[in-house]
Amino acid sequence: MVWGCVTDFFTYETTKSVVVKSWSVGIVNRIVQLFIITYFVGWVFIYEKAYQVSDTGIESSVMTKVKGYGYHHNRVMDVADYVFPQQGAAVFCIITKLILTENQFQGKCAESMTQFSCNTDEDCASYYGSYLSNGVITGVCLKEGNDSRGQCEIEGWCPAEKETKIKPMLDVKNFTIFIKNSIRFPLFNVIRGNFPSTMTSAEIKSCTYHPEKRPFCPIFRVGDVLNFTGQTVEDLANKGGEIGINIEWKCNLDLNIEKCVPRYSFTRLDAPFAKNAVSKGFNFRFAKYFKTENGTEFRTLHKAFAIRFDVMVTGKAGKFDTIPTLINLVAAFTSIGLGTVICDVILLNFLKGAEQYKAKKFEEVSEAQIEASLPQSPETPLSLKTGIKSSYDSGAISLSTSDQPI
Amino acid sequence: MVWGCVTDFFTYETTKSVVVKSWSVGIVNRIVQLFIITYFVGWVFIYEKAYQVSDTGIESSVMTKVKGYGYHHNRVMDVADYVFPQQGAAVFCIITKLILTENQFQGKCAESMTQFSCNTDEDCASYYGSYLSNGVITGVCLKEGNDSRGQCEIEGWCPAEKETKIKPMLDVKNFTIFIKNSIRFPLFNVIRGNFPSTMTSAEIKSCTYHPEKRPFCPIFRVGDVLNFTGQTVEDLANKGGEIGINIEWKCNLDLNIEKCVPRYSFTRLDAPFAKNAVSKGFNFRFAKYFKTENGTEFRTLHKAFAIRFDVMVTGKAGKFDTIPTLINLVAAFTSIGLGTVICDVILLNFLKGAEQYKAKKFEEVSEAQIEASLPQSPETPLSLKTGIKSSYDSGAISLSTSDQPI
Amino acid sequence: MVWGCVTDFFTYETTKSVVVKSWSVGIVNRIVQLFIITYFVGWVFIYEKAYQVSDTGIESSVMTKVKGYGYHHNRVMDVADYVFPQQGAAVFCIITKLILTENQFQGKCAESMTQFSCNTDEDCASYYGSYLSNGVITGVCLKEGNDSRGQCEIEGWCPAEKETKIKPMLDVKNFTIFIKNSIRFPLFNVIRGNFPSTMTSAEIKSCTYHPEKRPFCPIFRVGDVLNFTGQTVEDLANKGGEIGINIEWKCNLDLNIEKCVPRYSFTRLDAPFAKNAVSKGFNFRFAKYFKTENGTEFRTLHKAFAIRFDVMVTGKAGKFDTIPTLINLVAAFTSIGLGTVICDVILLNFLKGAEQYKAKKFEEVSEAQIEASLPQSPETPLSLKTGIKSSYDSGAISLSTSDQPI
């Protein structure tokens, strides 16, 4: 009994096949198979690299350093004056225009903006709580001399900031940005830097990035960067703006690691907002604080129009791995079987002698037949043909061992 | 011979099937298939969008601008005073309470904290190297007049900072934060901004974000944001805190690009640390430096309690792609075949006439049979039935062409 | 007619199989199947967790706080003096050496660097536009007294910065960094903090991170961190450097959530640039601005050599999901079928009686046979065997219902 189970277990089950020796179906079959194989090899495996596992969780560290001198407010501005924040972060601003409001003390004074002009105190009371003024609206209308029209009074840092026209610092176009970017693909523990280790110190110092001629030089001229994005220095320097410097790492780690190099691209980040008239450009306010001899604090307010640079690093690395390869191979092989479906349609419907092929492929058993054979069980010609009375290879075993093509 | 190979190659091999005309198994078969198809169409394809390739490596740039005035230390504080860092980064702090220690000079003085009180110099020596004091412990116990108890001496910026109770700047709840976020999905090169291009300048300036009424307005009232996270302004303004503003981009790029819109959510980031009593809130120290007439540097130390806002951008875009579609389709079709396994179990075990079905489905060949037929080869009834003596379609060819259902 | 379609639809089609009762092929068959099952269970499912869907789009917020006192320039430096930026960001610098240039006023003066020495004005004119000088080259050669050799004149902040040797602040090695990191896996909405909620305030305050003894303590001694990266404090403090503190979250969310803990690792980020001699270390310039009594601005330029710490958070969470499980299960089952290919090769080529097995497995139909049977259709012995004249189960229906093993 146990021995029977064992012998039944070590049987081998293979599908019974019908081999059709027909040129038409045979050729169609092989053409369909060829087409499917070509698709998988060409597109899935070679182009889309479906045999690789990929790591998109790139880990990146960016250090930047700006160099250059510019004239603004009759002064020479250097890095400590115009870069913000100064410590060389991935996101930094180069100030191109400063509107200075010097010697501001806490107190009350007239608002400078014309939209806060007034005839009476009531006019000003209507502006209570406004955040567009340069301080807290007190509700008083300040008039000079005999003027019938005055300006609302504000409380805060006085005098109020005045919008003045001033020429931006166009020297910015000659400034250079040095970018040091080191990345890591955690999945493969691959570490790379954005300039090749064969580059000498002298080469790095003297070069300027050029997309074709010097694609790996880590020094970028601001004017060039703005040009790459299709912007003019004049426009950006005046209103400020946001520029994205994208470093893209697309690495095929099955190849030589030296081929894992960055690719730079440049975009104007406020582009999606170009249609909206609001908040064009980029500016922010900061203050320098001083103290008088007697200890009263005062400040110089700076409204800074700046070009903000965002160094954004994206990356993807791929490397051969068994799991995706296997899954895709199985998908490929299984897809080849799809050819059979098409050929079956042709064979069983459109070919001369389709009915005969059907008869060959399909063997019919109806309930009636089975029932007829049941009462007089072992003597029927049907049961004589079987000879598997001792078969224990039920469907249940079939499930666990999956001999069936599932 | 070669011709034989060619004709053999262009044969078509299809599995021989048994068609069971039985209502019970037939219905079970179709129901199982329907169930599997429904699962794949409904869940895998429609709900999980398995036909899409997705890009999670979103590239994002965030610009922020705070507006508002508040009273603190009997002064009006404006953006340049309370926002830190000032250039409108994705992570910024709004200072809500300042503890000022003015006119600090380098020197030696008594520690202010009560935990550094002392009777003798030895008491202070035990604090050597402590980082909880306001300066370097010198090991001297300073006593005033005839007091038996004094305070340890420190070296550093003097006088030492004193913890004082001061009312926080609650006006912060009316401040507004303007967020400009532009994103890009590098895989599909799709660029989007966080407010629609149809929004006019006036609309943007006048609106305030509301989750239902104005979900695309990029201006957020601080009080609202704190409410969304379930926090009160009073608590956060006093101790500081960290608030996450999450911008989520879930885009189905098979639809109209205008449906690719941001969704804002707000969380208190220090929530996972709520159970730990340590480091509640958020504060940091910075200093403003001044010089006396004779050139000695002194400073005003600011201990700033602030609400830190982290604008975090996450996103995922999906778009139809052939590879995932194909793999999932193959998986789907193959899964349908699983129905056969279940039906086979029923057919071959539980149906009336199971033995007859088994006889029909399985054709048995045993080694004994084969061996018996071998010596007197062509004359056996078995070999008479074959007629494929010239067949070259061996398993090896089968492997390469995969006619077998693998 | 319609009834015929319905009955045809509810038929069940299963492949006809040949059961080979042969020990050799049976054992090979089961061994190959066992091998494939082991591979899938062990590698794909247990090791690679292919049954999980994974979220790599981790959302993270980092807050840092440095503590410690150091002596530099005969002063005690505290956090407000040496941390940059001060608000506790994920990327921060600890200044270890400061080269001060005090009392700089706008004006003209001699360049300090020896490479800008000159004999005549022409010498200086050749440096026009250089960004390596400390200001804008005016083209004048300034000579003191009767010296034949002078220095080029620059315009900008004067006097020019001089490179001076100064001992770095080595106390930095005892400074401590407290890191608070809260993360979220958006796909599963799981929020975690980097120290366990069971940790008491006292424990956190008194501990120091140690990879084995205290792997969850969020306080890091700078000296330890530098040691972990294989660097010495002396080297880094003098030239500056970039250190990456990586927090890795690898979470199996099918387990207890408390097992989702961070793992810290430390790297020197400028390692990929070690071979390039350029830009070793890390430094930046910033200035403190002052005003004289009469309102002239002057500044102290700081060239800061600093250790920059980048707290980088990466993570991946996995959780059971039906789609990857199903796809991989189907791949697994389908792969088991691959065993048949190998066994077929053995059975049909290398076994004794291979020809007999072939005869059993393959049933041949040639065009010739079919054509021969066609004219005298129903009387042929072939058509007698069929009995499926009423079969509507064509290949087309087969396609839609996929009874075929595809």
PDB file of C-alpha atoms in Angstrom, chain A residues 107-290:
ATOM      1  CA  GLY A 107       8.831 103.686  16.275  1.00  0.00           C
ATOM      2  CA  LYS A 108       5.997 105.216  14.341  1.00  0.00           C
ATOM      3  CA  CYS A 109       6.184 106.863  10.951  1.00  0.00           C
ATOM      4  CA  ALA A 110       4.358 107.351   7.676  1.00  0.00           C
ATOM      5  CA  GLU A 111       3.907 104.415   5.348  1.00  0.00           C
ATOM      6  CA  SER A 112       5.802 104.886   2.106  1.00  0.00           C
ATOM      7  CA  MET A 113       3.522 103.034  -0.304  1.00  0.00           C
ATOM      8  CA  THR A 114       1.023 105.158  -2.234  1.00  0.00           C
ATOM      9  CA  GLN A 115      -1.776 102.636  -1.726  1.00  0.00           C
ATOM     10  CA  PHE A 116      -1.814 103.665   1.949  1.00  0.00           C
ATOM     11  CA  SER A 117      -2.485 107.332   1.271  1.00  0.00           C
ATOM     12  CA  CYS A 118      -5.363 108.878   3.223  1.00  0.00           C
ATOM     13  CA  ASN A 119      -7.536 111.923   3.849  1.00  0.00           C
ATOM     14  CA  THR A 120      -8.823 111.019   7.280  1.00  0.00           C
ATOM     15  CA  ASP A 121      -8.027 108.598  10.091  1.00  0.00           C
ATOM     16  CA  GLU A 122     -11.022 106.536   9.017  1.00  0.00           C
ATOM     17  CA  ASP A 123      -9.332 105.825   5.699  1.00  0.00           C
ATOM     18  CA  CYS A 124      -6.426 104.281   7.581  1.00  0.00           C
ATOM     19  CA  ALA A 125      -8.653 102.345   9.992  1.00  0.00           C
ATOM     20  CA  SER A 126      -9.896 100.396   6.973  1.00  0.00           C
ATOM     21  CA  TYR A 127      -6.385  99.000   6.489  1.00  0.00           C
ATOM     22  CA  TYR A 128      -6.200  97.513  10.014  1.00  0.00           C
ATOM     23  CA  GLY A 129      -4.505  94.147   9.975  1.00  0.00           C
ATOM     24  CA  SER A 130      -3.064  94.540   6.487  1.00  0.00           C
ATOM     25  CA  TYR A 131       0.124  92.601   5.795  1.00  0.00           C
ATOM     26  CA  LEU A 132       0.956  94.590   2.692  1.00  0.00           C
ATOM     27  CA  SER A 133       2.100  97.619   4.650  1.00  0.00           C
ATOM     28  CA  ASN A 134       5.595  97.987   6.086  1.00  0.00           C
ATOM     29  CA  GLY A 135       4.389  97.810   9.673  1.00  0.00           C
ATOM     30  CA  VAL A 136       1.289  97.685  11.863  1.00  0.00           C
ATOM     31  CA  ILE A 137      -1.346 100.208  10.736  1.00  0.00           C
ATOM     32  CA  THR A 138      -2.144 102.445  13.725  1.00  0.00           C
ATOM     33  CA  GLY A 139      -5.199 104.055  12.184  1.00  0.00           C
ATOM     34  CA  VAL A 140      -3.813 107.563  12.169  1.00  0.00           C
ATOM     35  CA  CYS A 141      -3.459 109.642   8.988  1.00  0.00           C
ATOM     36  CA  LEU A 142      -0.232 111.630   8.975  1.00  0.00           C
ATOM     37  CA  LYS A 143      -0.238 114.850   6.915  1.00  0.00           C
ATOM     38  CA  GLU A 144       2.687 117.111   6.218  1.00  0.00           C
ATOM     39  CA  GLY A 145       2.111 120.861   6.523  1.00  0.00           C
ATOM     40  CA  ASN A 146      -1.130 121.921   4.873  1.00  0.00           C
ATOM     41  CA  ASP A 147      -1.474 118.946   2.499  1.00  0.00           C
ATOM     42  CA  SER A 148      -5.015 117.651   2.259  1.00  0.00           C
ATOM     43  CA  ARG A 149      -3.727 114.173   1.485  1.00  0.00           C
ATOM     44  CA  GLY A 150      -1.372 112.248   3.750  1.00  0.00           C
ATOM     45  CA  GLN A 151      -0.056 108.782   4.430  1.00  0.00           C
ATOM     46  CA  CYS A 152      -1.252 106.305   7.051  1.00  0.00           C
ATOM     47  CA  GLU A 153       0.901 105.911  10.103  1.00  0.00           C
ATOM     48  CA  ILE A 154       2.596 102.578  10.793  1.00  0.00           C
ATOM     49  CA  GLU A 155       4.242 101.190  13.884  1.00  0.00           C
ATOM     50  CA  GLY A 156       7.381  99.143  13.528  1.00  0.00           C
ATOM     51  CA  TRP A 157      10.782  99.698  11.972  1.00  0.00           C
ATOM     52  CA  CYS A 158      10.980 103.287  10.741  1.00  0.00           C
ATOM     53  CA  PRO A 159      11.491 104.767   8.223  1.00  0.00           C
ATOM     54  CA  ALA A 160       9.463 102.477   5.965  1.00  0.00           C
ATOM     55  CA  GLU A 161      11.078 100.772   3.008  1.00  0.00           C
ATOM     56  CA  LYS A 162      10.730 102.635  -0.288  1.00  0.00           C
ATOM     57  CA  GLU A 163      10.653 100.891  -3.653  1.00  0.00           C
ATOM     58  CA  THR A 164      13.490 102.469  -5.568  1.00  0.00           C
ATOM     59  CA  LYS A 165      14.821 101.761  -9.009  1.00  0.00           C
ATOM     60  CA  ILE A 166      18.374 100.608  -8.947  1.00  0.00           C
ATOM     61  CA  LYS A 167      20.503  98.903 -11.543  1.00  0.00           C
ATOM     62  CA  PRO A 168      21.096  95.243 -10.734  1.00  0.00           C
ATOM     63  CA  MET A 169      24.559  93.785 -10.417  1.00  0.00           C
ATOM     64  CA  LEU A 170      25.043  92.411 -13.930  1.00  0.00           C
ATOM     65  CA  ASP A 171      28.568  91.239 -13.122  1.00  0.00           C
ATOM     66  CA  VAL A 172      26.795  88.171 -11.823  1.00  0.00           C
ATOM     67  CA  LYS A 173      26.999  86.635 -15.282  1.00  0.00           C
ATOM     68  CA  ASN A 174      30.730  86.137 -14.912  1.00  0.00           C
ATOM     69  CA  PHE A 175      30.517  84.547 -11.480  1.00  0.00           C
ATOM     70  CA  THR A 176      31.391  80.906 -11.317  1.00  0.00           C
ATOM     71  CA  ILE A 177      29.769  78.129  -9.320  1.00  0.00           C
ATOM     72  CA  PHE A 178      31.812  75.144  -8.291  1.00  0.00           C
ATOM     73  CA  ILE A 179      29.690  72.089  -7.500  1.00  0.00           C
ATOM     74  CA  LYS A 180      31.004  69.109  -5.616  1.00  0.00           C
ATOM     75  CA  ASN A 181      28.531  66.260  -5.551  1.00  0.00           C
ATOM     76  CA  SER A 182      29.142  62.856  -4.102  1.00  0.00           C
ATOM     77  CA  ILE A 183      26.478  60.212  -4.401  1.00  0.00           C
ATOM     78  CA  ARG A 184      25.850  56.713  -3.219  1.00  0.00           C
ATOM     79  CA  PHE A 185      23.498  54.002  -4.385  1.00  0.00           C
ATOM     80  CA  PRO A 186      22.695  52.290  -1.090  1.00  0.00           C
ATOM     81  CA  LEU A 187      21.432  49.071  -2.682  1.00  0.00           C
ATOM     82  CA  PHE A 188      24.737  48.430  -4.443  1.00  0.00           C
ATOM     83  CA  ASN A 189      26.937  50.519  -2.127  1.00  0.00           C
ATOM     84  CA  VAL A 190      28.422  52.374  -5.076  1.00  0.00           C
ATOM     85  CA  ILE A 191      29.987  55.763  -4.338  1.00  0.00           C
ATOM     86  CA  ARG A 192      30.702  58.280  -7.098  1.00  0.00           C
ATOM     87  CA  GLY A 193      31.867  61.877  -7.362  1.00  0.00           C
ATOM     88  CA  ASN A 194      30.795  64.352 -10.039  1.00  0.00           C
ATOM     89  CA  PHE A 195      34.221  64.784 -11.536  1.00  0.00           C
ATOM     90  CA  PRO A 196      36.536  61.982 -12.579  1.00  0.00           C
ATOM     91  CA  SER A 197      39.396  61.046 -10.318  1.00  0.00           C
ATOM     92  CA  THR A 198      41.755  61.435 -13.275  1.00  0.00           C
ATOM     93  CA  MET A 199      41.069  65.186 -13.407  1.00  0.00           C
ATOM     94  CA  THR A 200      43.975  67.155 -12.016  1.00  0.00           C
ATOM     95  CA  SER A 201      43.684  70.146  -9.761  1.00  0.00           C
ATOM     96  CA  ALA A 202      44.890  72.453 -12.546  1.00  0.00           C
ATOM     97  CA  GLU A 203      42.331  71.104 -14.994  1.00  0.00           C
ATOM     98  CA  ILE A 204      39.499  71.659 -12.564  1.00  0.00           C
ATOM     99  CA  LYS A 205      40.585  75.170 -11.708  1.00  0.00           C
ATOM    100  CA  SER A 206      40.897  76.318 -15.298  1.00  0.00           C
ATOM    101  CA  CYS A 207      37.872  74.689 -16.922  1.00  0.00           C
ATOM    102  CA  THR A 208      34.325  75.867 -17.439  1.00  0.00           C
ATOM    103  CA  TYR A 209      31.424  73.527 -18.018  1.00  0.00           C
ATOM    104  CA  HIS A 210      30.343  73.061 -21.600  1.00  0.00           C
ATOM    105  CA  PRO A 211      27.702  70.456 -22.477  1.00  0.00           C
ATOM    106  CA  GLU A 212      29.738  68.936 -25.299  1.00  0.00           C
ATOM    107  CA  LYS A 213      33.323  70.040 -24.861  1.00  0.00           C
ATOM    108  CA  ARG A 214      33.672  69.777 -21.103  1.00  0.00           C
ATOM    109  CA  PRO A 215      30.692  67.808 -19.792  1.00  0.00           C
ATOM    110  CA  PHE A 216      32.461  66.775 -16.591  1.00  0.00           C
ATOM    111  CA  CYS A 217      33.917  70.121 -15.545  1.00  0.00           C
ATOM    112  CA  PRO A 218      32.312  71.008 -12.214  1.00  0.00           C
ATOM    113  CA  ILE A 219      32.671  74.785 -12.647  1.00  0.00           C
ATOM    114  CA  PHE A 220      29.681  76.603 -14.100  1.00  0.00           C
ATOM    115  CA  ARG A 221      29.605  80.206 -15.323  1.00  0.00           C
ATOM    116  CA  VAL A 222      26.360  81.814 -14.134  1.00  0.00           C
ATOM    117  CA  GLY A 223      25.836  83.456 -17.531  1.00  0.00           C
ATOM    118  CA  ASP A 224      26.111  80.075 -19.259  1.00  0.00           C
ATOM    119  CA  VAL A 225      23.681  78.441 -16.851  1.00  0.00           C
ATOM    120  CA  LEU A 226      21.121  81.185 -17.479  1.00  0.00           C
ATOM    121  CA  ASN A 227      21.619  80.817 -21.222  1.00  0.00           C
ATOM    122  CA  PHE A 228      21.041  77.055 -21.049  1.00  0.00           C
ATOM    123  CA  THR A 229      17.636  77.774 -19.534  1.00  0.00           C
ATOM    124  CA  GLY A 230      16.869  80.357 -22.209  1.00  0.00           C
ATOM    125  CA  GLN A 231      16.900  83.292 -19.800  1.00  0.00           C
ATOM    126  CA  THR A 232      18.739  86.572 -20.045  1.00  0.00           C
ATOM    127  CA  VAL A 233      20.915  87.788 -17.219  1.00  0.00           C
ATOM    128  CA  GLU A 234      19.295  91.236 -17.313  1.00  0.00           C
ATOM    129  CA  ASP A 235      15.791  89.932 -16.695  1.00  0.00           C
ATOM    130  CA  LEU A 236      16.756  87.544 -13.911  1.00  0.00           C
ATOM    131  CA  ALA A 237      19.147  89.943 -12.210  1.00  0.00           C
ATOM    132  CA  ASN A 238      16.442  92.561 -11.977  1.00  0.00           C
ATOM    133  CA  LYS A 239      13.519  90.504 -10.678  1.00  0.00           C
ATOM    134  CA  GLY A 240      15.299  87.459  -9.347  1.00  0.00           C
ATOM    135  CA  GLY A 241      14.472  83.933 -10.298  1.00  0.00           C
ATOM    136  CA  GLU A 242      14.867  80.276  -9.555  1.00  0.00           C
ATOM    137  CA  ILE A 243      17.184  78.087 -11.566  1.00  0.00           C
ATOM    138  CA  GLY A 244      17.390  74.337 -11.198  1.00  0.00           C
ATOM    139  CA  ILE A 245      20.690  72.620 -11.812  1.00  0.00           C
ATOM    140  CA  ASN A 246      19.854  68.980 -12.183  1.00  0.00           C
ATOM    141  CA  ILE A 247      22.490  66.341 -11.829  1.00  0.00           C
ATOM    142  CA  GLU A 248      21.273  63.074 -13.229  1.00  0.00           C
ATOM    143  CA  TRP A 249      23.033  59.819 -12.527  1.00  0.00           C
ATOM    144  CA  LYS A 250      21.904  56.985 -14.776  1.00  0.00           C
ATOM    145  CA  CYS A 251      24.209  54.124 -14.121  1.00  0.00           C
ATOM    146  CA  ASN A 252      24.363  50.680 -15.609  1.00  0.00           C
ATOM    147  CA  LEU A 253      26.503  48.968 -13.014  1.00  0.00           C
ATOM    148  CA  ASP A 254      26.939  45.905 -15.210  1.00  0.00           C
ATOM    149  CA  LEU A 255      29.327  48.057 -17.213  1.00  0.00           C
ATOM    150  CA  ASN A 256      32.571  49.646 -16.066  1.00  0.00           C
ATOM    151  CA  ILE A 257      31.985  51.825 -13.026  1.00  0.00           C
ATOM    152  CA  GLU A 258      33.833  54.680 -14.776  1.00  0.00           C
ATOM    153  CA  LYS A 259      30.861  54.954 -17.133  1.00  0.00           C
ATOM    154  CA  CYS A 260      28.675  55.949 -14.209  1.00  0.00           C
ATOM    155  CA  VAL A 261      28.900  59.705 -14.776  1.00  0.00           C
ATOM    156  CA  PRO A 262      26.655  62.680 -14.071  1.00  0.00           C
ATOM    157  CA  ARG A 263      24.670  64.530 -16.693  1.00  0.00           C
ATOM    158  CA  TYR A 264      23.792  68.155 -16.019  1.00  0.00           C
ATOM    159  CA  SER A 265      20.650  69.893 -17.107  1.00  0.00           C
ATOM    160  CA  PHE A 266      19.309  73.327 -16.345  1.00  0.00           C
ATOM    161  CA  THR A 267      15.756  74.548 -15.978  1.00  0.00           C
ATOM    162  CA  ARG A 268      13.949  77.659 -14.864  1.00  0.00           C
ATOM    163  CA  LEU A 269      12.024  76.359 -11.876  1.00  0.00           C
ATOM    164  CA  ASP A 270       9.337  79.022 -11.863  1.00  0.00           C
ATOM    165  CA  ALA A 271       8.380  78.014 -15.410  1.00  0.00           C
ATOM    166  CA  PRO A 272       5.082  76.333 -14.348  1.00  0.00           C
ATOM    167  CA  PHE A 273       4.017  79.683 -12.902  1.00  0.00           C
ATOM    168  CA  ALA A 274       4.878  81.703 -15.996  1.00  0.00           C
ATOM    169  CA  LYS A 275       1.191  82.164 -16.868  1.00  0.00           C
ATOM    170  CA  ASN A 276       0.280  83.462 -13.416  1.00  0.00           C
ATOM    171  CA  ALA A 277       1.219  87.101 -13.019  1.00  0.00           C
ATOM    172  CA  VAL A 278       1.801  86.695  -9.292  1.00  0.00           C
ATOM    173  CA  SER A 279       5.090  86.543  -7.517  1.00  0.00           C
ATOM    174  CA  LYS A 280       7.340  86.755 -10.526  1.00  0.00           C
ATOM    175  CA  GLY A 281      10.971  86.485  -9.731  1.00  0.00           C
ATOM    176  CA  PHE A 282      12.447  85.815  -6.359  1.00  0.00           C
ATOM    177  CA  ASN A 283      13.180  88.132  -3.476  1.00  0.00           C
ATOM    178  CA  PHE A 284      13.476  88.046   0.274  1.00  0.00           C
ATOM    179  CA  ARG A 285      14.202  90.441   3.108  1.00  0.00           C
ATOM    180  CA  PHE A 286      16.912  90.300   5.733  1.00  0.00           C
ATOM    181  CA  ALA A 287      18.409  92.793   8.123  1.00  0.00           C
ATOM    182  CA  LYS A 288      21.774  93.707   9.587  1.00  0.00           C
ATOM    183  CA  TYR A 289      21.498  94.812  13.176  1.00  0.00           C
ATOM    184  CA  PHE A 290      23.576  97.549  14.804  1.00  0.00           C
TER     185      PHE A 290
END
